[in-house]
Amino acid sequence: MKIDTTALLSFTGKTVLVTGSSRNLGLTIAAAFVEAGARVILHGSEANVPSAYEHLQAEYPEAELLQLAFDLSVPSEIDAAFAHLAAQGWMPDVLVNNAAHLGINEDGFLGQSPEFFREVMEVNLFGAFRCCQLAAQHQKKQGGGAIVNISSLAGHQGIHGRSAYNISKAALDGMTRAMAQELSGFGVRVNSLVLGYVWTERWNHLAEGVEARRRKNVPTAAPSSQEEIARTVLFLASASAPTLVGAQLVLDGGMGIQQLPKDIGV
Ligand SMILES: NC(=O)c1ccc[n+]([C@@H]2O[C@H](COP(=O)([O-])OP(=O)(O)OC[C@H]3O[C@@H](n4cnc5c(N)ncnc54)[C@H](OP(=O)(O)O)[C@@H]3O)[C@@H](O)[C@H]2O)c1
């Protein structure tokens, strides 16, 4: 038996929208799709998208790129952005919902204001919902597509003091399952990638000793690199596993499978 693996991760001819690709993980995911031959829509705020666009243009002069700034907490901006994509012939075959409000606040569950809670939900849940809906309507019409929602262990176990974020990611995973059920019959595959520690620039500013403690908290003793995550997103979005739908693929260095860090033991 011969298994052809050569074309599995090619995205030539595909259009990909990565939300929150103006920096950090989203930008790395966008670059990986460019490497794989896709034309890529970069998204984020007015302040940051242009520099991400210039960065990728310089890195990949042949790449087909589009930059699009819109605020995920403003439904009318999302609708206008997708109308623009439709008019330009850039509707996404693949949507990666990566943008997020990280929900960092000092006040915890008891002290956070309802406005703050709503702000996090607007971006992480409602914004993602509307992008999913508009992309999936197009994908259903064209006979298929893929959506990858970037989730977090925070949605399964929680991060202390970040309840709005935790709740938003749990809900995002619920949305992944609900969408996968309704849409897989139309060839639209929806999956989520659940992350633990990700190495972003925030790791360069951790207080002394915190990096070592974080590493102790993970069986692999390492955060996931952005490149590893990007490769996994490409796999989920590719035709490699057509029946992989509604999954919550966990990429966390084993953080979620341990009850206690090894230095505590039993
Ligand atoms: N970093 C981690 O350790 C970690 C762990 C688990 C899961 N994750 C998940 O991985 C993803 C990326 O994380 P990250 O650390 O790379 O995030 P990040 O550095 O905070 O970047 C967030 C991105 O989302 C965009 N964004 C945020 N609010 C927006 C809004 N209202 N409208 C439009 N764009 C908005 C930002 O755009 P601008 O910068 O242009 O405003 C930026 O491009 C997120 O879904 C996060 O939950 C991260």
mmCIF file of C-alpha atoms and ligand atoms in Angstrom:
data_model
loop_
_atom_site.group_PDB
_atom_site.id
_atom_site.type_symbol
_atom_site.label_atom_id
_atom_site.label_comp_id
_atom_site.label_asym_id
_atom_site.label_seq_id
_atom_site.Cartn_x
_atom_site.Cartn_y
_atom_site.Cartn_z
ATOM 1 C CA MET A 1 0.000 0.000 0.000
ATOM 2 C CA LYS A 2 1.270 3.483 -0.847
ATOM 3 C CA ILE A 3 0.344 6.536 1.173
ATOM 4 C CA ASP A 4 0.989 9.884 -0.486
ATOM 5 C CA THR A 5 1.968 12.382 2.184
ATOM 6 C CA THR A 6 3.555 15.008 -0.046
ATOM 7 C CA ALA A 7 0.565 17.296 -0.588
ATOM 8 C CA LEU A 8 -0.990 16.999 2.847
ATOM 9 C CA LEU A 9 0.179 20.301 4.214
ATOM 10 C CA SER A 10 0.005 22.332 1.035
ATOM 11 C CA PHE A 11 -2.334 25.313 1.176
ATOM 12 C CA THR A 12 -1.633 26.542 -2.328
ATOM 13 C CA GLY A 13 -4.791 28.149 -3.706
ATOM 14 C CA LYS A 14 -6.315 28.531 -0.242
ATOM 15 C CA THR A 15 -7.175 31.769 1.522
ATOM 16 C CA VAL A 16 -6.548 31.847 5.262
ATOM 17 C CA LEU A 17 -7.666 34.380 7.864
ATOM 18 C CA VAL A 18 -5.758 34.310 11.147
ATOM 19 C CA THR A 19 -7.363 36.635 13.667
ATOM 20 C CA GLY A 20 -4.954 38.372 16.007
ATOM 21 C CA SER A 21 -2.032 37.881 13.625
ATOM 22 C CA SER A 22 -0.560 41.318 14.252
ATOM 23 C CA ARG A 23 1.922 39.837 16.733
ATOM 24 C CA ASN A 24 3.068 36.838 18.753
ATOM 25 C CA LEU A 25 1.426 33.466 18.102
ATOM 26 C CA GLY A 26 -1.006 34.677 15.420
ATOM 27 C CA LEU A 27 1.813 36.172 13.374
ATOM 28 C CA THR A 28 3.788 32.918 13.539
ATOM 29 C CA ILE A 29 0.713 30.936 12.454
ATOM 30 C CA ALA A 30 0.196 33.372 9.565
ATOM 31 C CA ALA A 31 3.832 32.961 8.502
ATOM 32 C CA ALA A 32 3.469 29.170 8.552
ATOM 33 C CA PHE A 33 0.457 29.362 6.218
ATOM 34 C CA VAL A 34 2.452 31.635 3.893
ATOM 35 C CA GLU A 35 5.240 29.027 3.916
ATOM 36 C CA ALA A 36 2.636 26.414 2.969
ATOM 37 C CA GLY A 37 1.524 28.432 -0.075
ATOM 38 C CA ALA A 38 -1.660 30.110 1.194
ATOM 39 C CA ARG A 39 -2.692 33.673 0.643
ATOM 40 C CA VAL A 40 -3.077 35.114 4.079
ATOM 41 C CA ILE A 41 -5.195 37.802 5.698
ATOM 42 C CA LEU A 42 -3.437 39.467 8.616
ATOM 43 C CA HIS A 43 -5.697 40.859 11.301
ATOM 44 C CA GLY A 44 -5.450 42.908 14.474
ATOM 45 C CA SER A 45 -5.654 46.550 15.503
ATOM 46 C CA GLU A 46 -4.971 49.554 13.270
ATOM 47 C CA ALA A 47 -1.916 50.182 15.424
ATOM 48 C CA ASN A 48 -0.244 46.821 14.890
ATOM 49 C CA VAL A 49 -1.400 45.191 11.641
ATOM 50 C CA PRO A 50 0.689 47.385 9.298
ATOM 51 C CA SER A 51 3.973 46.420 10.943
ATOM 52 C CA ALA A 52 3.042 42.721 10.845
ATOM 53 C CA TYR A 53 2.184 43.122 7.159
ATOM 54 C CA GLU A 54 5.489 44.850 6.428
ATOM 55 C CA HIS A 55 7.369 42.199 8.383
ATOM 56 C CA LEU A 56 5.847 39.308 6.389
ATOM 57 C CA GLN A 57 6.218 41.181 3.099
ATOM 58 C CA ALA A 58 9.926 41.645 3.754
ATOM 59 C CA GLU A 59 10.297 38.016 4.824
ATOM 60 C CA TYR A 60 8.258 36.562 1.920
ATOM 61 C CA PRO A 61 8.330 39.007 -1.025
ATOM 62 C CA GLU A 62 6.291 36.583 -3.182
ATOM 63 C CA ALA A 63 3.529 36.112 -0.634
ATOM 64 C CA GLU A 64 -0.051 37.153 -1.326
ATOM 65 C CA LEU A 65 -1.084 39.100 1.760
ATOM 66 C CA LEU A 66 -3.978 41.273 2.799
ATOM 67 C CA GLN A 67 -4.140 43.362 5.973
ATOM 68 C CA LEU A 68 -7.399 43.983 7.717
ATOM 69 C CA ALA A 69 -7.882 45.851 10.983
ATOM 70 C CA PHE A 70 -11.164 45.462 12.839
ATOM 71 C CA ASP A 71 -12.239 45.337 16.455
ATOM 72 C CA LEU A 72 -13.612 41.940 17.423
ATOM 73 C CA SER A 73 -15.683 43.516 20.159
ATOM 74 C CA VAL A 74 -17.666 45.536 17.609
ATOM 75 C CA PRO A 75 -20.050 43.315 15.588
ATOM 76 C CA SER A 76 -20.578 45.922 12.865
ATOM 77 C CA GLU A 77 -16.817 46.058 12.255
ATOM 78 C CA ILE A 78 -16.681 42.270 11.848
ATOM 79 C CA ASP A 79 -19.575 42.320 9.386
ATOM 80 C CA ALA A 80 -17.985 45.155 7.403
ATOM 81 C CA ALA A 81 -14.642 43.336 7.307
ATOM 82 C CA PHE A 82 -16.195 40.143 5.928
ATOM 83 C CA ALA A 83 -18.206 42.168 3.395
ATOM 84 C CA HIS A 84 -14.895 43.667 2.275
ATOM 85 C CA LEU A 85 -13.327 40.200 1.977
ATOM 86 C CA ALA A 86 -16.291 38.967 -0.072
ATOM 87 C CA ALA A 87 -16.087 41.969 -2.389
ATOM 88 C CA GLN A 88 -12.330 41.426 -2.872
ATOM 89 C CA GLY A 89 -12.705 37.651 -3.451
ATOM 90 C CA TRP A 90 -10.750 36.906 -0.266
ATOM 91 C CA MET A 91 -13.314 34.953 1.784
ATOM 92 C CA PRO A 92 -11.419 32.439 3.937
ATOM 93 C CA ASP A 93 -11.230 28.721 3.142
ATOM 94 C CA VAL A 94 -9.561 28.468 6.523
ATOM 95 C CA LEU A 95 -10.295 30.565 9.597
ATOM 96 C CA VAL A 96 -8.025 30.473 12.633
ATOM 97 C CA ASN A 97 -9.642 32.161 15.631
ATOM 98 C CA ASN A 98 -6.494 33.109 17.468
ATOM 99 C CA ALA A 99 -7.176 36.643 18.725
ATOM 100 C CA ALA A 100 -7.955 36.910 22.393
ATOM 101 C CA HIS A 101 -8.418 39.287 25.267
ATOM 102 C CA LEU A 102 -6.149 37.678 27.857
ATOM 103 C CA GLY A 103 -8.415 38.811 30.673
ATOM 104 C CA ILE A 104 -5.626 39.760 33.042
ATOM 105 C CA ASN A 105 -6.939 41.779 35.983
ATOM 106 C CA GLU A 106 -6.126 42.323 39.632
ATOM 107 C CA ASP A 107 -9.638 41.937 40.964
ATOM 108 C CA GLY A 108 -10.416 38.247 40.646
ATOM 109 C CA PHE A 109 -13.880 36.787 40.272
ATOM 110 C CA LEU A 110 -15.364 38.793 43.132
ATOM 111 C CA GLY A 111 -13.936 42.150 42.184
ATOM 112 C CA GLN A 112 -14.150 42.280 38.401
ATOM 113 C CA SER A 113 -16.711 44.630 36.964
ATOM 114 C CA PRO A 114 -19.511 43.347 34.745
ATOM 115 C CA GLU A 115 -18.076 45.628 32.030
ATOM 116 C CA PHE A 116 -14.718 43.875 32.210
ATOM 117 C CA PHE A 117 -16.361 40.440 32.073
ATOM 118 C CA ARG A 118 -18.382 41.532 29.044
ATOM 119 C CA GLU A 119 -15.286 42.973 27.327
ATOM 120 C CA VAL A 120 -13.500 39.607 27.522
ATOM 121 C CA MET A 121 -16.584 37.734 26.289
ATOM 122 C CA GLU A 122 -17.107 40.191 23.429
ATOM 123 C CA VAL A 123 -13.693 39.408 21.974
ATOM 124 C CA ASN A 124 -13.129 35.759 22.902
ATOM 125 C CA LEU A 125 -16.642 34.445 22.413
ATOM 126 C CA PHE A 126 -18.948 36.782 20.497
ATOM 127 C CA GLY A 127 -16.207 38.001 18.146
ATOM 128 C CA ALA A 128 -15.083 34.439 17.475
ATOM 129 C CA PHE A 129 -18.735 33.383 17.048
ATOM 130 C CA ARG A 130 -19.445 35.992 14.388
ATOM 131 C CA CYS A 131 -16.198 35.279 12.487
ATOM 132 C CA CYS A 132 -17.042 31.550 12.586
ATOM 133 C CA GLN A 133 -20.573 32.179 11.380
ATOM 134 C CA LEU A 134 -19.581 34.375 8.450
ATOM 135 C CA ALA A 135 -16.667 32.172 7.403
ATOM 136 C CA ALA A 136 -18.711 28.961 7.737
ATOM 137 C CA GLN A 137 -21.621 30.339 5.684
ATOM 138 C CA HIS A 138 -19.149 30.889 2.872
ATOM 139 C CA GLN A 139 -17.434 27.526 3.415
ATOM 140 C CA LYS A 140 -20.759 25.667 3.373
ATOM 141 C CA LYS A 141 -21.692 27.391 0.127
ATOM 142 C CA GLN A 142 -18.416 26.402 -1.510
ATOM 143 C CA GLY A 143 -18.596 22.810 -0.230
ATOM 144 C CA GLY A 144 -16.002 22.821 2.528
ATOM 145 C CA GLY A 145 -13.483 24.581 4.690
ATOM 146 C CA ALA A 146 -11.784 24.467 8.048
ATOM 147 C CA ILE A 147 -11.942 26.414 11.282
ATOM 148 C CA VAL A 148 -9.413 26.137 14.082
ATOM 149 C CA ASN A 149 -10.235 27.775 17.405
ATOM 150 C CA ILE A 150 -7.236 28.518 19.590
ATOM 151 C CA SER A 151 -8.220 27.514 23.092
ATOM 152 C CA SER A 152 -6.440 27.100 26.390
ATOM 153 C CA LEU A 153 -6.137 24.750 29.335
ATOM 154 C CA ALA A 154 -7.641 27.745 31.121
ATOM 155 C CA GLY A 155 -10.950 26.597 29.675
ATOM 156 C CA HIS A 156 -10.574 23.149 31.261
ATOM 157 C CA GLN A 157 -8.845 23.797 34.566
ATOM 158 C CA GLY A 158 -8.721 27.544 35.014
ATOM 159 C CA ILE A 159 -6.037 30.074 35.767
ATOM 160 C CA HIS A 160 -6.316 31.681 39.174
ATOM 161 C CA GLY A 161 -7.668 35.225 39.000
ATOM 162 C CA ARG A 162 -8.649 35.092 35.319
ATOM 163 C CA SER A 163 -12.184 33.771 35.524
ATOM 164 C CA ALA A 164 -13.542 35.743 32.554
ATOM 165 C CA TYR A 165 -10.796 34.315 30.339
ATOM 166 C CA ASN A 166 -11.310 30.799 31.751
ATOM 167 C CA ILE A 167 -15.040 30.958 31.087
ATOM 168 C CA SER A 168 -14.576 32.376 27.584
ATOM 169 C CA LYS A 169 -12.253 29.532 26.582
ATOM 170 C CA ALA A 170 -14.576 26.868 28.045
ATOM 171 C CA ALA A 171 -17.387 28.398 26.001
ATOM 172 C CA LEU A 172 -15.203 28.507 22.891
ATOM 173 C CA ASP A 173 -14.635 24.751 23.218
ATOM 174 C CA GLY A 174 -18.384 24.268 23.540
ATOM 175 C CA MET A 175 -18.872 26.299 20.388
ATOM 176 C CA THR A 176 -16.284 24.151 18.591
ATOM 177 C CA ARG A 177 -18.259 20.997 19.415
ATOM 178 C CA ALA A 178 -21.628 22.522 18.534
ATOM 179 C CA MET A 179 -20.369 23.877 15.226
ATOM 180 C CA ALA A 180 -18.608 20.628 14.334
ATOM 181 C CA GLN A 181 -21.858 18.718 14.812
ATOM 182 C CA GLU A 182 -23.870 21.017 12.608
ATOM 183 C CA LEU A 183 -21.282 21.752 9.949
ATOM 184 C CA SER A 184 -19.219 18.633 9.336
ATOM 185 C CA GLY A 185 -21.971 17.306 7.039
ATOM 186 C CA PHE A 186 -21.204 20.256 4.764
ATOM 187 C CA GLY A 187 -17.468 19.548 4.697
ATOM 188 C CA VAL A 188 -16.714 22.320 7.189
ATOM 189 C CA ARG A 189 -14.365 20.908 9.809
ATOM 190 C CA VAL A 190 -14.166 22.707 13.140
ATOM 191 C CA ASN A 191 -11.591 21.815 15.776
ATOM 192 C CA SER A 192 -9.917 23.481 18.689
ATOM 193 C CA LEU A 193 -6.305 23.506 19.748
ATOM 194 C CA VAL A 194 -5.950 23.656 23.513
ATOM 195 C CA LEU A 195 -2.689 25.251 24.628
ATOM 196 C CA GLY A 196 -0.802 25.279 27.912
ATOM 197 C CA TYR A 197 2.246 27.516 28.265
ATOM 198 C CA VAL A 198 3.212 29.242 25.033
ATOM 199 C CA TRP A 199 6.549 30.962 24.655
ATOM 200 C CA THR A 200 5.743 34.582 23.754
ATOM 201 C CA GLU A 201 7.582 37.789 24.558
ATOM 202 C CA ARG A 202 5.880 37.857 27.982
ATOM 203 C CA TRP A 203 8.320 35.108 29.033
ATOM 204 C CA ASN A 204 11.140 37.619 28.597
ATOM 205 C CA HIS A 205 9.717 39.775 31.389
ATOM 206 C CA LEU A 206 8.864 37.214 34.069
ATOM 207 C CA ALA A 207 9.873 37.963 37.639
ATOM 208 C CA GLU A 208 12.946 36.127 38.871
ATOM 209 C CA GLY A 209 12.397 32.436 39.468
ATOM 210 C CA VAL A 210 9.014 32.337 37.759
ATOM 211 C CA GLU A 211 10.304 30.745 34.561
ATOM 212 C CA ALA A 212 11.915 27.918 36.548
ATOM 213 C CA ARG A 213 8.683 27.374 38.492
ATOM 214 C CA ARG A 214 6.666 27.320 35.298
ATOM 215 C CA ARG A 215 9.012 24.758 33.786
ATOM 216 C CA LYS A 216 8.662 22.567 36.895
ATOM 217 C CA ASN A 217 4.928 22.679 36.383
ATOM 218 C CA VAL A 218 5.188 20.914 32.998
ATOM 219 C CA PRO A 219 6.276 17.292 32.517
ATOM 220 C CA THR A 220 8.292 18.234 29.399
ATOM 221 C CA ALA A 221 9.808 21.137 31.392
ATOM 222 C CA ALA A 222 9.229 23.350 28.357
ATOM 223 C CA PRO A 223 6.579 25.693 27.027
ATOM 224 C CA SER A 224 5.272 25.009 23.525
ATOM 225 C CA SER A 225 7.095 26.979 20.874
ATOM 226 C CA GLN A 226 5.064 29.123 18.516
ATOM 227 C CA GLU A 227 6.482 27.132 15.579
ATOM 228 C CA GLU A 228 5.257 23.815 17.015
ATOM 229 C CA ILE A 229 1.824 25.298 17.554
ATOM 230 C CA ALA A 230 1.743 26.733 14.035
ATOM 231 C CA ARG A 231 2.585 23.324 12.543
ATOM 232 C CA THR A 232 -0.222 21.755 14.563
ATOM 233 C CA VAL A 233 -2.694 24.399 13.379
ATOM 234 C CA LEU A 234 -1.719 23.603 9.788
ATOM 235 C CA PHE A 235 -2.348 19.934 10.447
ATOM 236 C CA LEU A 236 -5.803 20.629 11.890
ATOM 237 C CA ALA A 237 -6.679 22.889 8.962
ATOM 238 C CA SER A 238 -5.352 20.493 6.330
ATOM 239 C CA ALA A 239 -7.001 17.596 4.548
ATOM 240 C CA SER A 240 -4.743 15.181 6.475
ATOM 241 C CA ALA A 241 -7.515 13.932 8.732
ATOM 242 C CA PRO A 242 -10.912 14.590 7.141
ATOM 243 C CA THR A 243 -12.837 12.900 9.958
ATOM 244 C CA LEU A 244 -11.089 14.851 12.713
ATOM 245 C CA VAL A 245 -13.983 17.103 13.728
ATOM 246 C CA GLY A 246 -15.030 18.667 17.005
ATOM 247 C CA ALA A 247 -11.732 17.683 18.603
ATOM 248 C CA GLN A 248 -9.975 19.501 21.375
ATOM 249 C CA LEU A 249 -6.402 18.660 20.611
ATOM 250 C CA VAL A 250 -4.287 19.396 23.658
ATOM 251 C CA LEU A 251 -0.760 20.713 23.093
ATOM 252 C CA ASP A 252 0.567 21.561 26.518
ATOM 253 C CA GLY A 253 3.756 19.648 27.295
ATOM 254 C CA GLY A 254 1.695 17.333 29.488
ATOM 255 C CA MET A 255 0.582 20.090 31.842
ATOM 256 C CA GLY A 256 -3.030 18.939 31.829
ATOM 257 C CA ILE A 257 -2.370 15.272 32.572
ATOM 258 C CA GLN A 258 -0.580 15.661 35.858
ATOM 259 C CA GLN A 259 -2.189 15.971 39.246
ATOM 260 C CA LEU A 260 0.883 17.437 40.939
ATOM 261 C CA PRO A 261 4.278 18.696 39.733
ATOM 262 C CA LYS A 262 7.008 16.061 40.058
ATOM 263 C CA ASP A 263 8.857 17.866 42.875
ATOM 264 C CA ILE A 264 5.794 17.502 45.092
ATOM 265 C CA GLY A 265 5.183 13.836 44.253
ATOM 266 C CA VAL A 266 2.751 11.718 46.215
HETATM 267 N N1 LIG B 1 0.449 33.057 25.388
HETATM 268 C C1 LIG B 1 0.092 31.960 26.068
HETATM 269 O O1 LIG B 1 0.796 31.478 26.959
HETATM 270 C C2 LIG B 1 -1.190 31.257 25.713
HETATM 271 C C3 LIG B 1 -1.544 30.095 26.417
HETATM 272 C C4 LIG B 1 -2.718 29.413 26.073
HETATM 273 C C5 LIG B 1 -3.508 29.899 25.046
HETATM 274 N N2 LIG B 1 -3.141 31.034 24.386
HETATM 275 C C6 LIG B 1 -4.016 31.520 23.305
HETATM 276 O O2 LIG B 1 -3.227 31.729 22.136
HETATM 277 C C7 LIG B 1 -3.764 32.832 21.399
HETATM 278 C C8 LIG B 1 -2.677 33.861 21.126
HETATM 279 O O3 LIG B 1 -2.091 34.263 22.353
HETATM 280 P P1 LIG B 1 -0.944 35.376 22.394
HETATM 281 O O4 LIG B 1 -0.240 35.217 23.687
HETATM 282 O O5 LIG B 1 -0.176 35.364 21.121
HETATM 283 O O6 LIG B 1 -1.854 36.707 22.476
HETATM 284 P P2 LIG B 1 -1.407 38.244 22.402
HETATM 285 O O7 LIG B 1 0.072 38.375 22.296
HETATM 286 O O8 LIG B 1 -2.088 38.958 23.504
HETATM 287 O O9 LIG B 1 -2.037 38.716 20.999
HETATM 288 C C9 LIG B 1 -3.413 38.822 20.902
HETATM 289 C C10 LIG B 1 -3.796 39.142 19.475
HETATM 290 O O10 LIG B 1 -5.218 39.320 19.441
HETATM 291 C C11 LIG B 1 -5.527 40.600 18.906
HETATM 292 N N3 LIG B 1 -6.692 41.168 19.574
HETATM 293 C C12 LIG B 1 -6.950 41.212 20.904
HETATM 294 N N4 LIG B 1 -8.106 41.868 21.117
HETATM 295 C C13 LIG B 1 -8.595 42.228 19.906
HETATM 296 C C14 LIG B 1 -9.746 42.930 19.469
HETATM 297 N N5 LIG B 1 -10.666 43.410 20.322
HETATM 298 N N6 LIG B 1 -9.917 43.114 18.131
HETATM 299 C C15 LIG B 1 -9.003 42.678 17.259
HETATM 300 N N7 LIG B 1 -7.883 41.996 17.614
HETATM 301 C C16 LIG B 1 -7.686 41.782 18.923
HETATM 302 C C17 LIG B 1 -4.289 41.451 19.162
HETATM 303 O O11 LIG B 1 -4.260 42.515 18.212
HETATM 304 P P3 LIG B 1 -3.450 43.902 18.502
HETATM 305 O O12 LIG B 1 -2.200 43.525 19.206
HETATM 306 O O13 LIG B 1 -3.198 44.463 17.139
HETATM 307 O O14 LIG B 1 -4.348 44.715 19.347
HETATM 308 C C18 LIG B 1 -3.167 40.430 18.965
HETATM 309 O O15 LIG B 1 -2.871 40.301 17.597
HETATM 310 C C19 LIG B 1 -4.934 33.367 22.229
HETATM 311 O O16 LIG B 1 -6.141 32.800 21.770
HETATM 312 C C20 LIG B 1 -4.637 32.870 23.627
HETATM 313 O O17 LIG B 1 -5.807 32.737 24.413
HETATM 314 C C21 LIG B 1 -2.004 31.717 24.686
#
